[in-house]
Short mmCIF file of C-alpha atoms in Angstrom, two decimals:
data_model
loop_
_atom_site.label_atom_id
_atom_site.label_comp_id
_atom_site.label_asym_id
_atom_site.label_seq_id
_atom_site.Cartn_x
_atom_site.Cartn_y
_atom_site.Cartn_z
CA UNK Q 1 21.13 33.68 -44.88
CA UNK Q 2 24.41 33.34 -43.26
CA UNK Q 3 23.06 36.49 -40.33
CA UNK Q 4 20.75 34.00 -39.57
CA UNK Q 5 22.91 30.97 -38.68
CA UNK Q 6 24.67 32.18 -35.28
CA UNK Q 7 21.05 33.23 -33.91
CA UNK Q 8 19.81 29.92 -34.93
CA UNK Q 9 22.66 28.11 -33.18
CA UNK Q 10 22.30 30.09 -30.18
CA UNK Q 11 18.83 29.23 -29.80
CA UNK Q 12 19.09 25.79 -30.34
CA UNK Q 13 22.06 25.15 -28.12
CA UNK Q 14 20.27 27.26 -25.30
CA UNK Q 15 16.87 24.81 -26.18
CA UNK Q 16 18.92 22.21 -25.67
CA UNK Q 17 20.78 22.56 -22.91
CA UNK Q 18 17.17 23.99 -21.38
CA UNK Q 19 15.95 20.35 -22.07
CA UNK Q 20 18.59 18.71 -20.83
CA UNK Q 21 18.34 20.27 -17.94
CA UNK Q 22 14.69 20.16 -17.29
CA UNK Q 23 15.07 16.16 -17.73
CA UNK Q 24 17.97 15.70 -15.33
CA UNK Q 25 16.01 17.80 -12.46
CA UNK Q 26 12.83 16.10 -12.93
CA UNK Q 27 14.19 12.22 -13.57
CA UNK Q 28 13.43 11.81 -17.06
CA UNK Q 29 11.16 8.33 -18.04
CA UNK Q 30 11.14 5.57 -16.27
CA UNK Q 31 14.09 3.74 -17.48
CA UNK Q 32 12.67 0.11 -17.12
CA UNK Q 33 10.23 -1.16 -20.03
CA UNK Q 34 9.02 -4.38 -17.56
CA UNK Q 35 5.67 -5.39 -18.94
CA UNK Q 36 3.04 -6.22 -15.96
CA UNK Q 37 0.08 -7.99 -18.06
CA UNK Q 38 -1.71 -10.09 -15.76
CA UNK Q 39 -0.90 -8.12 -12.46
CA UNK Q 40 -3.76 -5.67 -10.95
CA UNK Q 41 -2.52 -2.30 -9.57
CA UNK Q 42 -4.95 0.08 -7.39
CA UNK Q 43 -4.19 3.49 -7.80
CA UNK Q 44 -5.93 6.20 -5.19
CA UNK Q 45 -6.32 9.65 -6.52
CA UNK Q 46 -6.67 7.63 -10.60
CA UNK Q 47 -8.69 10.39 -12.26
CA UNK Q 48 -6.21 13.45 -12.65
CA UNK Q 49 -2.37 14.61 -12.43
CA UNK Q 50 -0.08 12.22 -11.55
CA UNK Q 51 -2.21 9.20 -10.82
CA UNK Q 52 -4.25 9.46 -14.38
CA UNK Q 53 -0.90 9.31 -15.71
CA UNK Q 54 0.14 6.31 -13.66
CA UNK Q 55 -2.58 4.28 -14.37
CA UNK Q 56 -2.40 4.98 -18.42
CA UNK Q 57 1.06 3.78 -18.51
CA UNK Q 58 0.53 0.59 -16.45
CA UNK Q 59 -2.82 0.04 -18.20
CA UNK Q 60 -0.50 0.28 -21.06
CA UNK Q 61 2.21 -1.86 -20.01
CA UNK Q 62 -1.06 -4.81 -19.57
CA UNK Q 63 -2.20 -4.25 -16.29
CA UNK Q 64 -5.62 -4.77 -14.57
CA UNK Q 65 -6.29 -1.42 -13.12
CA UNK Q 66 -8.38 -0.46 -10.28
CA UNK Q 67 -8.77 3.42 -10.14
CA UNK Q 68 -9.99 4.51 -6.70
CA UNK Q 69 -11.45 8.35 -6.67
CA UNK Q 70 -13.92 10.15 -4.91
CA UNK Q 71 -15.50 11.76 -7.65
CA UNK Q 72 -16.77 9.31 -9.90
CA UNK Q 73 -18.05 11.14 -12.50
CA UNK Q 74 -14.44 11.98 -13.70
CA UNK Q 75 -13.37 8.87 -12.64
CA UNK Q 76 -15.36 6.88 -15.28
CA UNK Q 77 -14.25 9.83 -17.87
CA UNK Q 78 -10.72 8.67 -16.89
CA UNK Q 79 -11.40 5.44 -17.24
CA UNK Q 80 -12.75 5.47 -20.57
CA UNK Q 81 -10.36 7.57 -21.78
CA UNK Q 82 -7.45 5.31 -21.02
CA UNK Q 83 -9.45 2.11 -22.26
CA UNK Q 84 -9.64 4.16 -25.61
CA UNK Q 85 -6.16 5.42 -25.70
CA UNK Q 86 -4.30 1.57 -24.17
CA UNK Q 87 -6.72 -0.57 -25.76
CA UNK Q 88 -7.08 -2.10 -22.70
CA UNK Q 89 -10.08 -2.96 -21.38
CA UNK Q 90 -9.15 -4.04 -18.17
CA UNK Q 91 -9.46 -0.43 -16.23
CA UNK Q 92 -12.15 0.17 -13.84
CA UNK Q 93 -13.76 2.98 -11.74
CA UNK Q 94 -14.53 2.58 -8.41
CA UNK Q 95 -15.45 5.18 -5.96
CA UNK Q 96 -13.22 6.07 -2.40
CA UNK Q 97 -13.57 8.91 0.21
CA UNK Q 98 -10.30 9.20 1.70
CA UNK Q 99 -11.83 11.55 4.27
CA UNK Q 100 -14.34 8.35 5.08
CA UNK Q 101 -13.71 5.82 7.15
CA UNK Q 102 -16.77 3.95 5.91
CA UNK Q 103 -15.93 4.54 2.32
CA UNK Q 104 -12.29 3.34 2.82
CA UNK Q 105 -13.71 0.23 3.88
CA UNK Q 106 -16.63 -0.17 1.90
CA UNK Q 107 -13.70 0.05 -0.97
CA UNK Q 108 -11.30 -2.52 0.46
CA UNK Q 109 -14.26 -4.82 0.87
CA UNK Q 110 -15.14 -4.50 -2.85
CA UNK Q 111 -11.53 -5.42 -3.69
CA UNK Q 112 -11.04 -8.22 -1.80
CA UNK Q 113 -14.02 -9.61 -2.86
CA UNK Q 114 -13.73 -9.20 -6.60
CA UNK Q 115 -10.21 -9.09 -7.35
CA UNK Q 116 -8.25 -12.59 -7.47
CA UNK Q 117 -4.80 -10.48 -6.27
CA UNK Q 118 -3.48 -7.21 -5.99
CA UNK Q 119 0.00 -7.07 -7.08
CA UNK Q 120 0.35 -3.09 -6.74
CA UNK Q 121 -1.26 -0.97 -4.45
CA UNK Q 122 -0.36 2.77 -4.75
CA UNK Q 123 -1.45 5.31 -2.46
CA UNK Q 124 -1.63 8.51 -4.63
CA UNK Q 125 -3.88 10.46 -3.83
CA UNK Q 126 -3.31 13.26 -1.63
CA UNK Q 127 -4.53 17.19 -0.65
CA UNK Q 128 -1.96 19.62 -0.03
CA UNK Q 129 -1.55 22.87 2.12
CA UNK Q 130 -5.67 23.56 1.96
CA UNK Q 131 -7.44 25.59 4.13
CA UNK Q 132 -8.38 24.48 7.95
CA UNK Q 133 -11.27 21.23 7.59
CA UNK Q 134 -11.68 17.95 9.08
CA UNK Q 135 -13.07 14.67 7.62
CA UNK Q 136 -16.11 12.57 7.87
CA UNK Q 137 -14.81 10.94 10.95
CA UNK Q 138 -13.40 14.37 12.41
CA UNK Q 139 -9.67 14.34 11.23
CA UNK Q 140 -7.53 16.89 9.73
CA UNK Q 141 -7.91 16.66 6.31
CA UNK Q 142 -4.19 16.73 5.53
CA UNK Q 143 -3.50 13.85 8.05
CA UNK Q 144 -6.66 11.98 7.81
CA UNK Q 145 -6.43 11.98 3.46
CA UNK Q 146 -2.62 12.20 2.93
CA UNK Q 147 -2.07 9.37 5.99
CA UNK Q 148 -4.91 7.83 7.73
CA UNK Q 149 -7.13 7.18 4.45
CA UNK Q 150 -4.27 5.17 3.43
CA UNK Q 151 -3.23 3.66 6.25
CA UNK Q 152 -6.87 2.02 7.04
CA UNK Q 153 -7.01 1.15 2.84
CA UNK Q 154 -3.78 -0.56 2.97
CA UNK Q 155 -4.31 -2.26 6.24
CA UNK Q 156 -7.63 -3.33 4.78
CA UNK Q 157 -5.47 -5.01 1.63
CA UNK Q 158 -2.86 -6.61 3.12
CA UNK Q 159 -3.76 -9.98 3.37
CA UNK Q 160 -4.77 -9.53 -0.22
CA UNK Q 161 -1.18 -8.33 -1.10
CA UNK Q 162 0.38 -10.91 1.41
CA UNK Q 163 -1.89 -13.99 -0.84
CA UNK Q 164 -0.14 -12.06 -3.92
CA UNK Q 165 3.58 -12.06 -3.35
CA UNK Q 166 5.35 -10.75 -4.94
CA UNK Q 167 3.42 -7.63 -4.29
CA UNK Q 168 4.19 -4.15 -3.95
CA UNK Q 169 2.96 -1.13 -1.54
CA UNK Q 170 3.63 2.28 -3.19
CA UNK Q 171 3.10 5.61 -0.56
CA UNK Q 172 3.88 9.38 -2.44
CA UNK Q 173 5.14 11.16 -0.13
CA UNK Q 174 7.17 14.42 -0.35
CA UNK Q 175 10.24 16.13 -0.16
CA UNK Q 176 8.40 18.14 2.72
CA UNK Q 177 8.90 15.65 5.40
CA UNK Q 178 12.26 16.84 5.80
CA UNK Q 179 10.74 19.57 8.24
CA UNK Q 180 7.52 17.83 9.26
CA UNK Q 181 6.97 17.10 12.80
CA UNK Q 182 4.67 14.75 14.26
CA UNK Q 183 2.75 16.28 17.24
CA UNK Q 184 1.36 12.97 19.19
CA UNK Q 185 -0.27 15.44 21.92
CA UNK Q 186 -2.61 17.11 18.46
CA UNK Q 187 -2.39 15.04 15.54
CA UNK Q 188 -5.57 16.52 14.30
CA UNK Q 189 -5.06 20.59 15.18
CA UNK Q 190 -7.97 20.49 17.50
CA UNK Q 191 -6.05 22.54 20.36
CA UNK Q 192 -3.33 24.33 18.81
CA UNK Q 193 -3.35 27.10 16.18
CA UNK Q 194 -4.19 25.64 12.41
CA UNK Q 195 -0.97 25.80 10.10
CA UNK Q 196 -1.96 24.39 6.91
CA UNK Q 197 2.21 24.31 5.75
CA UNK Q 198 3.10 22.03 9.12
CA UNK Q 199 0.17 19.99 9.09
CA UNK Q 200 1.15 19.11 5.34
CA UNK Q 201 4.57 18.61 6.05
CA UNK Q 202 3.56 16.22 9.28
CA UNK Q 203 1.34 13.99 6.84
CA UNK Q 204 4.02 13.77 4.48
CA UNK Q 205 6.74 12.56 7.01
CA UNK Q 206 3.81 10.10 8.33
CA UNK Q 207 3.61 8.38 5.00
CA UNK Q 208 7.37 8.01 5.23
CA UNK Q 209 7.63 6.62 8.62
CA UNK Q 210 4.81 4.60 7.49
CA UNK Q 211 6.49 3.08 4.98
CA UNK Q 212 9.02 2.00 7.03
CA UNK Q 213 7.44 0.76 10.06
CA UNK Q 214 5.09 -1.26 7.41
CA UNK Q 215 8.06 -3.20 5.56
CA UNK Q 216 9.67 -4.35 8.75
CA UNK Q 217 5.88 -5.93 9.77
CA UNK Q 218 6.10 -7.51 6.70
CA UNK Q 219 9.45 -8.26 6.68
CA UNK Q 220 9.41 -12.35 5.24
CA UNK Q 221 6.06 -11.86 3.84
CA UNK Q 222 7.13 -10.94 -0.06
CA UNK Q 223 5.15 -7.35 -0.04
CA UNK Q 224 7.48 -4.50 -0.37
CA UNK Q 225 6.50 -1.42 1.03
CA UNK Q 226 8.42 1.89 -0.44
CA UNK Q 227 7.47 5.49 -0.94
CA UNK Q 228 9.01 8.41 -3.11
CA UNK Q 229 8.71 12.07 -3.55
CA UNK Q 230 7.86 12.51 -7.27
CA UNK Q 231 9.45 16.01 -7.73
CA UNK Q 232 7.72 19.49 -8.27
CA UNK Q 233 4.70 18.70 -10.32
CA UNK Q 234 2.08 21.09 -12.09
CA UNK Q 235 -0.95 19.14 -10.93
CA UNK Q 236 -4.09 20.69 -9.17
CA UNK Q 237 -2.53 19.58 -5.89
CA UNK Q 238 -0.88 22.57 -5.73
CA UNK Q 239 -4.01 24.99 -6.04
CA UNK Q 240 -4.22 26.16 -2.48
CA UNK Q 241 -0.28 27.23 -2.37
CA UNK Q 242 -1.09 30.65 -4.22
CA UNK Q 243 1.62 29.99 -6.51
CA UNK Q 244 1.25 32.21 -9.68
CA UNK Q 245 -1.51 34.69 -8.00
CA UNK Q 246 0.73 37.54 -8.17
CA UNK Q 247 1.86 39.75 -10.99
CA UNK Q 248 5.32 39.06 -9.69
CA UNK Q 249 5.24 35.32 -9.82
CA UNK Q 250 2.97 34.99 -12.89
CA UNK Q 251 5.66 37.44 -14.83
CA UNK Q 252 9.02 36.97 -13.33
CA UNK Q 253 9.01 33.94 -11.91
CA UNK Q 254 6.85 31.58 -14.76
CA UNK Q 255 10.11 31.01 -16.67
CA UNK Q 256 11.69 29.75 -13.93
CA UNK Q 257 9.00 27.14 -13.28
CA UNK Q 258 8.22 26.05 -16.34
CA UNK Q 259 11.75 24.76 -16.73
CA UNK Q 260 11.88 23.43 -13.29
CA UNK Q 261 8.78 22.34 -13.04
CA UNK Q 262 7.01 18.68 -14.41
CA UNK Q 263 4.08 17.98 -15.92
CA UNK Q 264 1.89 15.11 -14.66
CA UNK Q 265 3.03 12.67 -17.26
CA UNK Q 266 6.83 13.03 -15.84
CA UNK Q 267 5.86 13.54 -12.53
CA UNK Q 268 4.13 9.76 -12.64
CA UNK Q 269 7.20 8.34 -14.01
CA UNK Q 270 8.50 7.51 -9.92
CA UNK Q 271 5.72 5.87 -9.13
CA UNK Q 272 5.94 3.80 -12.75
CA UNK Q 273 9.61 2.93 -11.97
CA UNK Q 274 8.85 1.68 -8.13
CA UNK Q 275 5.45 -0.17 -9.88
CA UNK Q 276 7.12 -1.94 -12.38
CA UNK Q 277 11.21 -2.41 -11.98
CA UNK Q 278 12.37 -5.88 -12.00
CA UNK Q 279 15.51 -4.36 -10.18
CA UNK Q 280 13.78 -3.47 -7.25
CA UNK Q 281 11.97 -6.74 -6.47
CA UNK Q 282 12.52 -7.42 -2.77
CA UNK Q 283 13.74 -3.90 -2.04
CA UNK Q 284 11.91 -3.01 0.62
CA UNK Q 285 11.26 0.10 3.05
CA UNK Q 286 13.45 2.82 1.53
CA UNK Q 287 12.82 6.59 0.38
CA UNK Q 288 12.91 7.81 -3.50
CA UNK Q 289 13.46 11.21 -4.90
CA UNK Q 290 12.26 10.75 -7.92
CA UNK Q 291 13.80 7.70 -8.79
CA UNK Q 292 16.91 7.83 -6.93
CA UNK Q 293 17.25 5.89 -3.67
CA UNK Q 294 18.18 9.07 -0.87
CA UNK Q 295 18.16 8.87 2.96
CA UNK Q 296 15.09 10.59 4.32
CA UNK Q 297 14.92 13.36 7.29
CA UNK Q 298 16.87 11.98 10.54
CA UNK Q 299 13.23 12.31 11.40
CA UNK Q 300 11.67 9.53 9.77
CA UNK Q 301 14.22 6.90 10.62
CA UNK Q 302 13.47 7.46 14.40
CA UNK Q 303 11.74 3.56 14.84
CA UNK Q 304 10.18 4.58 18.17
CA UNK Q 305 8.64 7.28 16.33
CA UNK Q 306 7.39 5.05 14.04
CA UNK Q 307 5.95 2.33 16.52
CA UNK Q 308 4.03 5.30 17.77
CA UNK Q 309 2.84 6.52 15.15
CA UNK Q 310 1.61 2.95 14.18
CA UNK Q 311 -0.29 2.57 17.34
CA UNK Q 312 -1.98 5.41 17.45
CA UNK Q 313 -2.94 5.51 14.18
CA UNK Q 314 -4.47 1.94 14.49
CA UNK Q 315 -6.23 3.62 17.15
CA UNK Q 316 -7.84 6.28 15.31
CA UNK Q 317 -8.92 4.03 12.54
CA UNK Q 318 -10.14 1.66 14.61
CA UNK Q 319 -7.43 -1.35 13.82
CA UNK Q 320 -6.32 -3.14 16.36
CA UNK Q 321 -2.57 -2.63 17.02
CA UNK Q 322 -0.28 -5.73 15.69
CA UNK Q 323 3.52 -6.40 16.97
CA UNK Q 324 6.04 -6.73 13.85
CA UNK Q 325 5.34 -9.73 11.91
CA UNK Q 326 8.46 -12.33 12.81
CA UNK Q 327 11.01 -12.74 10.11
CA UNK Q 328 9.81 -16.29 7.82
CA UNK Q 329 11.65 -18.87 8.65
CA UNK Q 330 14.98 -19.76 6.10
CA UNK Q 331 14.14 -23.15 4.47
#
């Protein structure tokens, strides 16, 4: 028996320290256990990965939730299945296009009709790295889904969120804006050469210059506005990056990932935290890895940048362009 004992240890020292280490590089759980019943959250992207797993937690945690996906058949299955597994009731299917204008809005118009408030909105759902395409209204998919789509939906809300305050705005972003670029002369790759890597990268630092240009217009206002890369995540986001299509990466480099990689449930725990955190109420306009407050790309703090991108934005989804809302007044 006693042969057996240093093997043993060995194994369950290395297990250890392997989980250990898997839960410091991916966050761990959200370490706040803030209950939200009575508050409605909209999640985009609700019916797989990372925002299936959002919405269970905070449909656990009491919330009213408003799943937004474009396919609804999996949607309701989503739905359901949460209502089953949360006993809560209170979760709903309703259908978004991202990559529609008219759907975006036909959305927000459902919303602001039926819902008294929205206390959360988080925009989740995304495409990554896919091949050349544009939307309904003749965007690139990467830029019109990952920032357009959500900056016409949240646009679309805001009075909503501004009649809720305390509210929140949630944008998942990505660790690739550090080397996005934003192109003003061919936002949508009609001219130049399609690269499917820098057109993801340029949506991803658009959601985080979005995110800041947003909280300073609604700077007095009580809606917070703050985005977060949610760490390396084994989602079907990732199904056009040809990860694990070789022999080579399939073989050699599958241990590798599994131990640095997430699985949806982690991976939602970000957005959870920024949803739900009692100790971020007011914080406003800042960058997350995972759930640690970091400086984005000298990029995306560039404010003229941001104005820019703002205005033209508003001009390719059809929104008028606003100045900054003023500061409210101290009382």
């Amino acid at each position: 028996m006693s042969k057996y004992i240093l093997p043993v240890s060995v194994f369950g020292t290395v297990f250890g320290c392997a989980v250990l280490l898997k839960n410091h590089v991916t966050g761990g759980p959200c370490p706040s256990q803030a209950k939200i019943a009575g508050k409605t959250v909209v999640i985009t992207g609700a019916n797989t990965g990372i925002g299936k797993e959002t919405a269970k937690e905070l449909a656990k945690r009491g919330g009213r939730i408003i799943m937004g996906c474009r396919d609804m058949e999996k949607c309701e299955a989503a739905a359901k299945e949460i209502r089953g597994q949360t006993l809560n009731p209170h979760v709903y299917a309703h259908h978004i296009d991202l990559a529609s204008m008219k759907s975006i809005r036909l959305f927000a118009e459902r919303v602001n009709k039926e819902e008294k408030h929205v206390d959360v909105l988080i925009n989740n759902a995304g495409v990554m790295r896919c091949p050349a395409g544009k939307t309904e209204d003749g965007f690139d998919i990467q830029f019109g889904v990952n920032h357009l789509g959500h900056f016409l939906l949240t646009n679309l809300l805001l009075e909503k969120l501004k009649d809720s305050a305390p509210s929140r705005v949630i944008n998942i972003a990505s660790l690739a804006h550090i080397i996005g670029e934003i192109d003003f002369h061919d936002l949508n790759w009609d001219t130049k050469k399609f690269d499917t890597r820098k057109a993801y990268c340029q949506s991803k630092l658009a959601n985080v210059l979005f995110t800041r240009e947003l909280s300073q217009r609604l700077e007095g206002t009580g809606v917070t506005v703050n985005c977060l890369h949610p760490g390396v995540v084994a989602t079907a986001l990732g199904r056009h990056t040809g990860l694990h299509q070789s022999a080579f990466s399939s073989t050699v480099l599958s241990p590798f990932f599994t131990l640095l990689v997430k699985g949806p449930e982690l991976g939602a725990q970000p957005s959870i935290y920024l949803a739900v955190a009692e100790e971020l109420e007011g914080v406003t306009g800042r960058y997350y890895d995972v759930m640690t407050e970091k400086e984005p790309a000298p990029q995306a703090l560039d404010q003229e940048v941001s104005r820019k991108l703002w205005e033209a934005s508003a001009r390719l989804v059809g929104l008028e362009s606003e100045k900054p809302s003023s500061p409210a007044p101290v009382v």
